[in-house]
Short mmCIF file of C-alpha atoms in Angstrom, two decimals:
data_model
loop_
_atom_site.label_atom_id
_atom_site.label_comp_id
_atom_site.label_asym_id
_atom_site.label_seq_id
_atom_site.Cartn_x
_atom_site.Cartn_y
_atom_site.Cartn_z
CA UNK R 66 120.22 82.40 15.70
CA UNK R 67 123.30 84.51 14.78
CA UNK R 68 122.62 86.83 17.71
CA UNK R 69 122.29 83.84 20.06
CA UNK R 70 125.63 82.43 18.90
CA UNK R 71 127.25 85.81 19.61
CA UNK R 72 125.78 85.77 23.11
CA UNK R 73 126.88 82.16 23.50
CA UNK R 74 130.50 83.24 22.96
CA UNK R 75 130.80 84.05 26.68
CA UNK R 76 129.79 80.46 27.51
CA UNK R 77 132.37 79.20 25.01
CA UNK R 78 134.95 81.41 26.71
CA UNK R 79 133.91 80.03 30.11
CA UNK R 80 134.25 76.47 28.76
CA UNK R 81 137.72 77.29 27.48
CA UNK R 82 138.62 78.70 30.91
CA UNK R 83 137.31 75.55 32.59
CA UNK R 84 139.48 73.44 30.30
CA UNK R 85 142.49 75.63 31.01
CA UNK R 86 141.98 75.38 34.78
CA UNK R 87 139.57 72.79 36.23
CA UNK R 88 139.88 70.05 33.60
CA UNK R 89 143.63 69.96 33.96
CA UNK R 90 143.23 68.90 37.59
CA UNK R 91 142.30 65.36 36.64
CA UNK R 92 145.66 64.74 34.98
CA UNK R 93 147.73 67.34 36.80
CA UNK R 94 149.41 64.91 39.19
CA UNK R 95 150.14 62.46 36.35
CA UNK R 96 151.79 65.15 34.24
CA UNK R 97 153.54 66.67 37.25
CA UNK R 98 155.05 63.29 38.15
CA UNK R 99 156.02 62.77 34.47
CA UNK R 100 154.05 59.53 34.17
CA UNK R 101 152.07 60.91 31.26
CA UNK R 102 152.99 63.40 28.60
CA UNK R 103 150.89 66.54 28.55
CA UNK R 104 149.73 65.84 24.99
CA UNK R 105 148.46 62.35 25.93
CA UNK R 106 146.65 63.69 28.98
CA UNK R 107 145.08 66.53 26.96
CA UNK R 108 143.79 64.19 24.23
CA UNK R 109 142.29 61.62 26.63
CA UNK R 110 140.86 64.31 28.88
CA UNK R 111 139.27 66.20 25.99
CA UNK R 112 137.58 63.12 24.53
CA UNK R 113 136.05 61.93 27.79
CA UNK R 114 135.04 65.41 28.94
CA UNK R 115 133.03 65.83 25.74
CA UNK R 116 131.46 62.37 26.25
CA UNK R 117 130.56 63.14 29.86
CA UNK R 118 129.12 66.52 28.91
CA UNK R 119 127.03 65.12 26.06
CA UNK R 120 125.79 61.93 27.77
CA UNK R 121 125.33 62.92 31.42
CA UNK R 122 125.65 66.70 31.42
CA UNK R 123 122.19 67.58 32.70
CA UNK R 124 122.62 66.04 36.16
CA UNK R 125 123.68 69.11 38.15
CA UNK R 126 121.99 71.77 36.01
CA UNK R 127 118.89 71.72 38.21
CA UNK R 128 120.83 72.85 41.27
CA UNK R 129 122.15 75.96 39.51
CA UNK R 130 118.69 76.69 38.10
CA UNK R 131 117.22 76.70 41.62
CA UNK R 132 120.02 78.99 42.79
CA UNK R 133 119.01 81.62 40.25
CA UNK R 134 117.15 81.30 36.96
CA UNK R 135 118.63 83.79 34.48
CA UNK R 136 115.70 84.63 32.19
CA UNK R 137 117.19 86.90 29.48
CA UNK R 138 119.87 86.04 26.92
CA UNK R 139 121.88 89.24 27.50
CA UNK R 140 121.89 88.48 31.23
CA UNK R 141 123.07 84.91 30.58
CA UNK R 142 125.84 86.32 28.38
CA UNK R 143 127.14 88.61 31.13
CA UNK R 144 126.82 85.98 33.88
CA UNK R 145 128.92 83.52 31.88
CA UNK R 146 131.39 86.24 30.82
CA UNK R 147 131.94 87.44 34.40
CA UNK R 148 132.65 83.87 35.53
CA UNK R 149 134.97 83.26 32.56
CA UNK R 150 136.98 86.44 33.13
CA UNK R 151 137.35 85.55 36.82
CA UNK R 152 138.60 82.03 36.06
CA UNK R 153 140.90 83.29 33.30
CA UNK R 154 142.43 85.90 35.61
CA UNK R 155 143.02 83.31 38.34
CA UNK R 156 144.51 80.95 35.78
CA UNK R 157 146.96 83.67 34.76
CA UNK R 158 148.05 83.70 38.41
CA UNK R 159 148.54 79.89 38.18
CA UNK R 160 145.90 79.29 40.86
CA UNK R 161 143.68 76.19 40.46
CA UNK R 162 140.37 77.96 41.11
CA UNK R 163 136.94 76.50 40.49
CA UNK R 164 134.57 77.26 37.64
CA UNK R 165 131.76 76.13 39.97
CA UNK R 166 132.67 78.87 42.43
CA UNK R 167 132.92 81.45 39.67
CA UNK R 168 129.53 80.67 38.09
CA UNK R 169 127.81 80.50 41.50
CA UNK R 170 129.23 83.91 42.42
CA UNK R 171 128.22 85.28 39.02
CA UNK R 172 124.63 83.98 39.30
CA UNK R 173 124.31 85.52 42.77
CA UNK R 174 125.49 88.80 41.21
CA UNK R 175 122.60 88.50 38.73
CA UNK R 176 120.21 87.78 41.62
CA UNK R 177 121.33 90.97 43.37
CA UNK R 178 120.97 93.03 40.20
CA UNK R 179 117.54 91.67 39.26
CA UNK R 180 116.41 91.71 42.91
CA UNK R 181 115.68 88.00 42.76
CA UNK R 182 115.97 85.83 45.84
CA UNK R 183 118.86 83.41 46.16
CA UNK R 184 117.72 79.94 47.18
CA UNK R 185 119.67 79.63 50.41
CA UNK R 186 119.02 75.88 50.61
CA UNK R 187 120.68 75.30 47.24
CA UNK R 188 123.50 77.72 48.09
CA UNK R 189 124.07 76.01 51.42
CA UNK R 190 124.28 72.63 49.71
CA UNK R 191 126.80 73.92 47.16
CA UNK R 192 128.99 75.61 49.76
CA UNK R 193 128.99 72.46 51.90
CA UNK R 194 130.34 70.51 48.93
CA UNK R 195 133.11 73.11 48.56
CA UNK R 196 134.20 72.12 52.06
CA UNK R 197 133.37 68.43 51.80
CA UNK R 198 135.00 67.71 48.44
CA UNK R 199 138.64 68.46 49.45
CA UNK R 200 138.12 66.72 52.80
CA UNK R 201 136.66 63.63 51.11
CA UNK R 202 139.42 63.64 48.51
CA UNK R 203 142.05 63.82 51.26
CA UNK R 204 140.43 60.89 53.11
CA UNK R 205 140.16 58.85 49.90
CA UNK R 206 143.79 59.50 49.03
CA UNK R 207 145.00 58.53 52.51
CA UNK R 208 143.03 55.25 52.53
CA UNK R 209 143.82 54.32 48.92
CA UNK R 210 147.50 55.22 49.27
CA UNK R 211 147.93 53.08 52.39
CA UNK R 212 146.06 50.18 50.75
CA UNK R 213 148.14 50.37 47.56
CA UNK R 214 151.39 50.55 49.52
CA UNK R 215 150.36 47.48 51.55
CA UNK R 216 149.51 45.51 48.39
CA UNK R 217 152.74 46.49 46.64
CA UNK R 218 154.82 45.47 49.64
CA UNK R 219 153.18 42.04 49.62
CA UNK R 220 153.30 41.49 45.83
CA UNK R 221 157.01 42.32 45.32
CA UNK R 222 156.19 43.36 41.73
CA UNK R 223 159.06 43.99 39.33
CA UNK R 224 159.74 47.69 38.82
CA UNK R 225 159.31 47.54 35.05
CA UNK R 226 155.96 45.78 35.30
CA UNK R 227 154.84 48.18 38.01
CA UNK R 228 155.69 51.15 35.79
CA UNK R 229 153.63 49.76 32.91
CA UNK R 230 150.63 49.00 35.13
CA UNK R 231 150.84 52.45 36.70
CA UNK R 232 150.78 54.25 33.35
CA UNK R 233 147.77 52.19 32.20
CA UNK R 234 146.01 52.91 35.48
CA UNK R 235 146.67 56.63 34.96
CA UNK R 236 144.93 56.55 31.61
CA UNK R 237 141.91 54.60 32.91
CA UNK R 238 141.50 56.71 36.06
CA UNK R 239 142.05 59.94 34.15
CA UNK R 240 139.45 58.98 31.54
CA UNK R 241 136.98 58.15 34.34
CA UNK R 242 137.71 61.46 36.07
CA UNK R 243 137.39 63.42 32.83
CA UNK R 244 134.01 61.83 32.09
CA UNK R 245 132.78 62.68 35.61
CA UNK R 246 134.12 66.22 35.28
CA UNK R 247 132.28 66.73 32.01
CA UNK R 248 129.06 65.32 33.48
CA UNK R 249 129.33 67.45 36.62
CA UNK R 250 130.78 70.76 35.46
CA UNK R 251 129.33 71.30 31.97
CA UNK R 252 126.24 72.76 33.68
CA UNK R 253 128.51 75.56 34.90
CA UNK R 254 129.40 76.42 31.33
CA UNK R 255 126.07 76.13 29.52
CA UNK R 256 123.48 75.92 32.30
CA UNK R 257 122.53 79.61 32.17
CA UNK R 258 121.75 79.34 28.44
CA UNK R 259 119.36 76.37 28.67
CA UNK R 260 116.20 78.38 29.27
CA UNK R 261 116.94 80.89 26.47
CA UNK R 262 118.32 78.55 23.80
CA UNK R 263 116.66 78.77 20.35
CA UNK R 264 118.11 75.38 19.27
CA UNK R 265 115.74 72.70 17.98
CA UNK R 266 116.16 68.90 18.23
CA UNK R 267 118.71 67.73 15.66
CA UNK R 268 118.98 64.30 14.03
CA UNK R 269 122.66 63.56 13.37
CA UNK R 270 123.14 60.19 11.68
CA UNK R 271 121.43 57.75 14.12
CA UNK R 272 121.59 60.08 17.12
CA UNK R 273 118.91 62.58 18.14
CA UNK R 274 120.38 65.62 19.91
CA UNK R 275 118.14 67.73 22.11
CA UNK R 276 118.78 71.50 22.42
CA UNK R 277 120.51 70.80 25.74
CA UNK R 278 122.71 68.09 24.18
CA UNK R 279 123.81 70.51 21.47
CA UNK R 280 124.72 73.16 24.01
CA UNK R 281 126.64 70.67 26.15
CA UNK R 282 128.59 69.31 23.18
CA UNK R 283 129.55 72.85 22.14
CA UNK R 284 130.65 73.50 25.70
CA UNK R 285 132.59 70.23 25.77
CA UNK R 286 134.48 71.21 22.62
CA UNK R 287 135.32 74.58 24.19
CA UNK R 288 136.65 72.78 27.28
CA UNK R 289 138.77 70.54 25.09
CA UNK R 290 140.27 73.62 23.44
CA UNK R 291 141.11 75.02 26.88
CA UNK R 292 142.78 71.77 27.94
CA UNK R 293 144.92 71.65 24.82
CA UNK R 294 145.93 75.29 24.71
CA UNK R 295 146.38 76.60 28.24
CA UNK R 296 146.18 73.97 31.00
CA UNK R 297 149.84 73.01 31.26
CA UNK R 298 150.87 75.68 33.80
CA UNK R 299 148.08 74.77 36.25
CA UNK R 300 148.93 71.08 35.85
CA UNK R 301 152.45 71.85 36.96
CA UNK R 302 151.19 73.79 40.00
CA UNK R 303 148.90 71.00 41.14
CA UNK R 304 151.20 68.15 40.16
CA UNK R 305 154.41 69.27 41.76
CA UNK R 306 153.97 72.64 43.45
CA UNK R 307 152.16 71.61 46.66
CA UNK R 308 154.17 68.49 47.40
CA UNK R 309 156.37 66.33 45.18
CA UNK R 310 154.57 63.13 44.21
CA UNK R 311 155.84 59.67 43.38
CA UNK R 312 154.10 57.95 40.44
CA UNK R 313 152.01 55.78 42.80
CA UNK R 314 151.02 58.78 44.89
CA UNK R 315 150.10 60.70 41.73
CA UNK R 316 147.88 57.80 40.62
CA UNK R 317 146.15 57.81 44.01
CA UNK R 318 145.47 61.53 43.58
CA UNK R 319 143.82 60.93 40.20
CA UNK R 320 141.71 58.08 41.61
CA UNK R 321 140.64 60.09 44.66
CA UNK R 322 139.72 63.14 42.61
CA UNK R 323 137.79 61.00 40.12
CA UNK R 324 135.82 59.32 42.92
CA UNK R 325 134.82 62.67 44.43
CA UNK R 326 133.65 63.99 41.06
CA UNK R 327 131.73 60.79 40.42
CA UNK R 328 129.83 60.57 43.70
CA UNK R 329 128.55 64.15 43.31
CA UNK R 330 127.53 63.59 39.66
CA UNK R 331 126.04 60.10 39.44
CA UNK R 332 122.27 59.74 39.58
CA UNK R 333 122.71 55.95 39.38
CA UNK R 334 124.88 55.92 42.52
CA UNK R 335 122.40 58.16 44.32
CA UNK R 336 119.52 55.79 43.48
CA UNK R 337 121.54 52.73 44.55
CA UNK R 338 122.44 54.26 47.93
CA UNK R 339 118.84 55.29 48.59
CA UNK R 340 117.56 51.82 47.63
CA UNK R 341 119.70 50.33 50.42
CA UNK R 342 118.72 53.07 52.91
CA UNK R 343 122.22 54.55 52.82
CA UNK R 344 122.97 58.29 52.93
CA UNK R 345 123.33 59.73 49.44
CA UNK R 346 125.35 62.61 48.07
CA UNK R 347 123.67 65.69 46.56
CA UNK R 348 123.98 66.13 42.80
CA UNK R 349 125.71 69.48 42.67
CA UNK R 350 128.60 70.95 40.66
CA UNK R 351 131.66 70.37 42.83
CA UNK R 352 135.06 71.91 42.47
CA UNK R 353 137.57 69.60 40.83
CA UNK R 354 140.29 72.06 41.84
CA UNK R 355 139.43 71.70 45.50
CA UNK R 356 139.16 67.92 45.19
CA UNK R 357 142.56 67.50 43.61
CA UNK R 358 144.24 69.85 46.08
CA UNK R 359 142.62 67.90 48.94
CA UNK R 360 143.87 64.62 47.48
CA UNK R 361 147.42 65.97 47.11
CA UNK R 362 147.33 67.21 50.69
CA UNK R 363 146.15 63.77 51.83
CA UNK R 364 149.27 62.24 50.30
CA UNK R 365 151.36 64.89 52.00
CA UNK R 366 149.78 64.06 55.37
CA UNK R 367 150.49 60.33 54.96
CA UNK R 368 154.10 61.17 54.17
CA UNK R 369 154.42 63.12 57.41
CA UNK R 370 153.63 66.59 56.09
CA UNK R 371 157.28 67.49 55.65
CA UNK R 372 157.11 68.22 51.92
CA UNK R 373 153.88 70.23 51.93
CA UNK R 374 154.25 73.76 50.58
CA UNK R 375 151.93 75.44 53.08
CA UNK R 376 152.58 78.85 51.57
CA UNK R 377 151.22 77.66 48.22
CA UNK R 378 148.29 75.94 49.96
CA UNK R 379 147.41 79.24 51.62
CA UNK R 380 147.63 81.03 48.29
CA UNK R 381 145.32 78.49 46.67
CA UNK R 382 142.85 78.67 49.57
CA UNK R 383 142.72 82.46 49.28
CA UNK R 384 141.80 81.99 45.62
CA UNK R 385 138.88 79.75 46.66
CA UNK R 386 137.54 82.46 48.98
CA UNK R 387 137.97 85.36 46.58
CA UNK R 388 136.76 83.67 43.37
CA UNK R 389 132.98 83.75 44.08
CA UNK R 390 133.25 87.27 45.54
CA UNK R 391 135.11 88.62 42.51
CA UNK R 392 132.74 86.87 40.10
CA UNK R 393 129.71 88.25 41.98
CA UNK R 394 131.01 91.84 41.88
CA UNK R 395 132.10 91.58 38.25
CA UNK R 396 128.72 90.14 37.25
CA UNK R 397 126.78 92.91 39.03
CA UNK R 398 128.91 95.73 37.61
CA UNK R 399 128.83 94.27 34.09
CA UNK R 400 125.04 93.89 34.15
CA UNK R 401 124.67 97.50 35.30
CA UNK R 402 127.01 98.66 32.55
CA UNK R 403 125.36 96.96 29.56
CA UNK R 404 121.85 97.78 30.80
CA UNK R 405 122.51 101.47 31.30
CA UNK R 406 125.07 102.11 28.56
CA UNK R 407 123.76 99.82 25.79
CA UNK R 408 120.10 99.77 26.91
CA UNK R 409 120.04 95.98 26.83
CA UNK R 410 117.49 93.91 28.77
CA UNK R 411 119.43 91.67 31.16
CA UNK R 412 116.49 90.27 33.11
CA UNK R 413 112.78 89.79 32.68
CA UNK R 414 111.03 91.38 35.69
CA UNK R 415 108.88 89.00 37.77
CA UNK R 416 106.02 90.42 39.83
CA UNK R 417 104.20 88.97 42.86
CA UNK R 418 100.59 89.40 43.91
CA UNK R 419 98.36 87.69 46.48
CA UNK R 420 94.96 87.46 44.83
CA UNK R 421 91.94 85.94 46.61
CA UNK R 422 92.73 82.70 44.73
CA UNK R 423 96.27 82.74 46.07
CA UNK R 424 94.94 83.37 49.60
CA UNK R 425 92.77 80.25 49.30
CA UNK R 426 95.80 78.29 48.11
CA UNK R 427 97.81 79.53 51.11
CA UNK R 428 94.99 78.27 53.35
CA UNK R 429 95.15 74.85 51.71
CA UNK R 430 98.93 74.72 52.13
CA UNK R 431 98.75 75.77 55.82
CA UNK R 432 100.91 78.86 55.30
CA UNK R 433 98.14 81.44 55.67
CA UNK R 434 98.04 83.96 58.52
CA UNK R 435 95.28 86.62 58.93
CA UNK R 436 97.71 89.51 58.44
CA UNK R 437 98.17 88.38 54.83
CA UNK R 438 94.74 89.90 54.10
CA UNK R 439 96.45 93.31 54.24
CA UNK R 440 98.55 92.33 51.22
CA UNK R 441 95.76 90.94 49.03
CA UNK R 442 95.88 92.50 45.52
CA UNK R 443 99.03 94.45 46.41
CA UNK R 444 101.55 93.97 43.61
CA UNK R 445 105.29 93.74 44.28
CA UNK R 446 107.75 94.35 41.46
CA UNK R 447 110.38 91.90 42.67
CA UNK R 448 110.97 89.08 45.13
CA UNK R 449 113.29 91.06 47.39
CA UNK R 450 110.77 93.85 48.12
CA UNK R 451 108.02 91.25 48.67
CA UNK R 452 110.22 89.30 51.07
CA UNK R 453 111.19 92.45 52.97
CA UNK R 454 107.51 93.42 53.29
CA UNK R 455 106.64 90.01 54.73
CA UNK R 456 109.54 90.26 57.20
CA UNK R 457 108.68 93.81 58.24
CA UNK R 458 105.13 92.88 59.17
CA UNK R 459 104.14 91.40 62.51
CA UNK R 460 103.25 88.07 60.98
CA UNK R 461 106.07 86.21 62.70
CA UNK R 462 106.70 84.10 59.63
CA UNK R 463 109.70 81.80 59.41
CA UNK R 464 111.93 82.08 56.34
CA UNK R 465 110.71 78.75 54.97
CA UNK R 466 107.09 79.93 55.12
CA UNK R 467 108.01 83.25 53.51
CA UNK R 468 109.70 81.40 50.67
CA UNK R 469 106.57 79.31 50.09
CA UNK R 470 104.29 82.37 50.10
CA UNK R 471 106.54 84.05 47.56
CA UNK R 472 106.51 80.93 45.40
CA UNK R 473 102.70 80.70 45.36
CA UNK R 474 102.39 84.46 44.62
CA UNK R 475 104.73 84.62 41.61
CA UNK R 476 102.78 85.89 38.62
CA UNK R 477 103.64 83.74 35.61
CA UNK R 478 100.99 83.99 32.85
CA UNK R 479 100.77 80.85 30.72
CA UNK R 480 98.65 79.49 27.91
CA UNK R 481 98.73 75.76 27.14
CA UNK R 482 99.71 75.38 23.48
CA UNK R 483 100.52 71.81 22.50
CA UNK R 484 101.89 72.93 19.15
CA UNK R 485 104.93 74.24 21.01
CA UNK R 486 105.47 70.81 22.53
CA UNK R 487 105.20 69.15 19.15
CA UNK R 488 108.12 71.22 17.91
CA UNK R 489 110.39 70.99 20.89
CA UNK R 490 109.82 67.79 22.80
CA UNK R 491 112.09 64.82 22.50
CA UNK R 492 110.54 61.45 21.72
CA UNK R 493 109.01 59.73 24.75
CA UNK R 494 109.76 62.73 26.98
CA UNK R 495 106.22 62.51 28.34
CA UNK R 496 104.46 59.28 29.22
CA UNK R 497 101.27 58.85 27.23
CA UNK R 498 99.11 59.38 30.31
CA UNK R 499 100.81 62.70 31.12
CA UNK R 500 100.46 63.81 27.50
CA UNK R 501 96.75 62.90 27.53
CA UNK R 502 96.37 65.05 30.62
CA UNK R 503 98.02 68.00 28.91
CA UNK R 504 95.75 67.65 25.89
CA UNK R 505 92.68 68.16 28.08
CA UNK R 506 94.09 71.58 29.06
CA UNK R 507 94.72 72.80 25.50
CA UNK R 508 94.01 76.53 25.19
CA UNK R 509 93.51 77.10 28.92
CA UNK R 510 95.23 80.06 30.58
CA UNK R 511 96.79 80.30 34.03
CA UNK R 512 98.29 83.16 36.05
CA UNK R 513 100.34 81.08 38.50
CA UNK R 514 102.48 77.99 38.13
CA UNK R 515 100.63 76.17 40.89
CA UNK R 516 97.36 76.63 39.00
CA UNK R 517 98.69 74.64 36.03
CA UNK R 518 100.04 71.96 38.37
CA UNK R 519 96.70 71.68 40.21
CA UNK R 520 94.85 71.48 36.89
CA UNK R 521 97.09 68.59 35.80
CA UNK R 522 96.50 66.77 39.10
CA UNK R 523 92.75 67.28 38.81
CA UNK R 524 92.79 65.26 35.58
CA UNK R 525 95.35 62.59 36.42
CA UNK R 526 97.55 61.52 39.38
CA UNK R 527 100.38 60.83 36.93
CA UNK R 528 101.74 64.31 37.65
CA UNK R 529 101.60 63.98 41.45
CA UNK R 530 104.78 64.33 43.47
CA UNK R 531 105.56 61.57 45.94
CA UNK R 532 106.11 62.21 49.67
CA UNK R 533 109.36 64.05 50.42
CA UNK R 534 111.58 61.10 51.32
CA UNK R 535 115.07 60.16 50.12
CA UNK R 536 113.77 57.20 48.09
CA UNK R 537 111.44 59.53 46.14
CA UNK R 538 114.07 62.18 45.40
CA UNK R 539 114.86 61.02 41.87
CA UNK R 540 111.18 60.67 40.88
CA UNK R 541 110.24 64.10 42.26
CA UNK R 542 113.24 65.67 40.53
CA UNK R 543 112.03 64.19 37.23
CA UNK R 544 108.51 65.61 37.70
CA UNK R 545 109.93 69.00 38.72
CA UNK R 546 112.11 69.18 35.60
CA UNK R 547 109.15 68.39 33.34
CA UNK R 548 106.97 70.96 35.05
CA UNK R 549 109.71 73.59 34.75
CA UNK R 550 109.91 72.89 31.04
CA UNK R 551 106.14 73.34 30.68
CA UNK R 552 106.21 76.59 32.66
CA UNK R 553 108.89 78.00 30.34
CA UNK R 554 107.29 76.71 27.14
CA UNK R 555 103.77 77.94 27.86
CA UNK R 556 104.85 81.32 29.31
CA UNK R 557 103.08 84.34 27.80
CA UNK R 558 105.10 87.56 27.73
#
């Protein structure tokens, strides 16, 4: 446990960096426009970030896990440290960079080093949000600002009353934004430690904290420390450096940023949109820095663009481009260093082999081609070499098919041991029918993940995924998360 806490220090450092940089964005415009004191903003922000992290922190963790699953504690330490150092360095330059960008770049660095494949679908979705979030924030701020101005012109509110209402609105909107930030971005801080955490469920008064909850609360406290100790300079950059904001404009920026964070973090909103056949937003870690800069620019556009500091905007944008690249390089170099200098294991090698059983499975899944017979019982030491071999052949396989073949061929020895579940599972985590199904497999061994899944389906349809449709997304995500937990828990080294 002591060793794990030492490794976790890099995640704590990353949380502190997030607090110093990203978390400040929620209140930056309020502090920059002098509507709230920094101390008030830091206290409110810290409280609601911790609440968001502890209550709804697991929402976006799945996306990062699909991007790259760091499977050794020393590797998780270096991935988090590389991201933290990158964010800290950018913060020293007073640039509002994104922890999301840093951790994504750092995980890709681990993928390169361990020769694991990067899920391009997940990466594409994340990068799209990096573009969409500032654009959406700018649109929100333009619409909300015009609407607020119209209402104020009609109401003829007294200046003193308007000032009081504006300050209250700052606190409410900032608390909402801080909660959404904690729910969305805590996965960046602690996500890489989830699969290697030795924590056990903890009963604290009337609350039961899972291992993930404990990690997220620790991360939330680290973020709060970053907000209180080092976020003031970035708040000033965002709040008054790009364009000078009036109190109303600053409030619109907070509202717009909070809305962007919320729509990319809320499972409830996603379900509601799907229920009414409306397009939903992906649950991914978005950049609060990009959102707040987009919102500030939106205000600048409404005001004619005359006060926009385009030089500073260019400097900030260059930070967005370089952050993931720097984090990726730093992660790769750091992993090489501690593996070869300190002889530490930074990743658990994963091999791939097409056995006759796998070939039959490929037939069933309609991804089999005759040339695959040449690869039967050939073992590949990593996903990259296996992928390159499939591409070099004359099979004419599309990338999606190659990805599926690699997934079915991943060797992952497991032995079903329900005693492990008894120690680690939260209450009611498995429906009784699913637990009954697991009990029938007690003691059985499997070489591939799909074999365990097929065995579960053979006993009960309770484990079956639903057709790939938007309305089934939440249900299938729930089944996938439970299966991933079983794969990790039953793994045999």
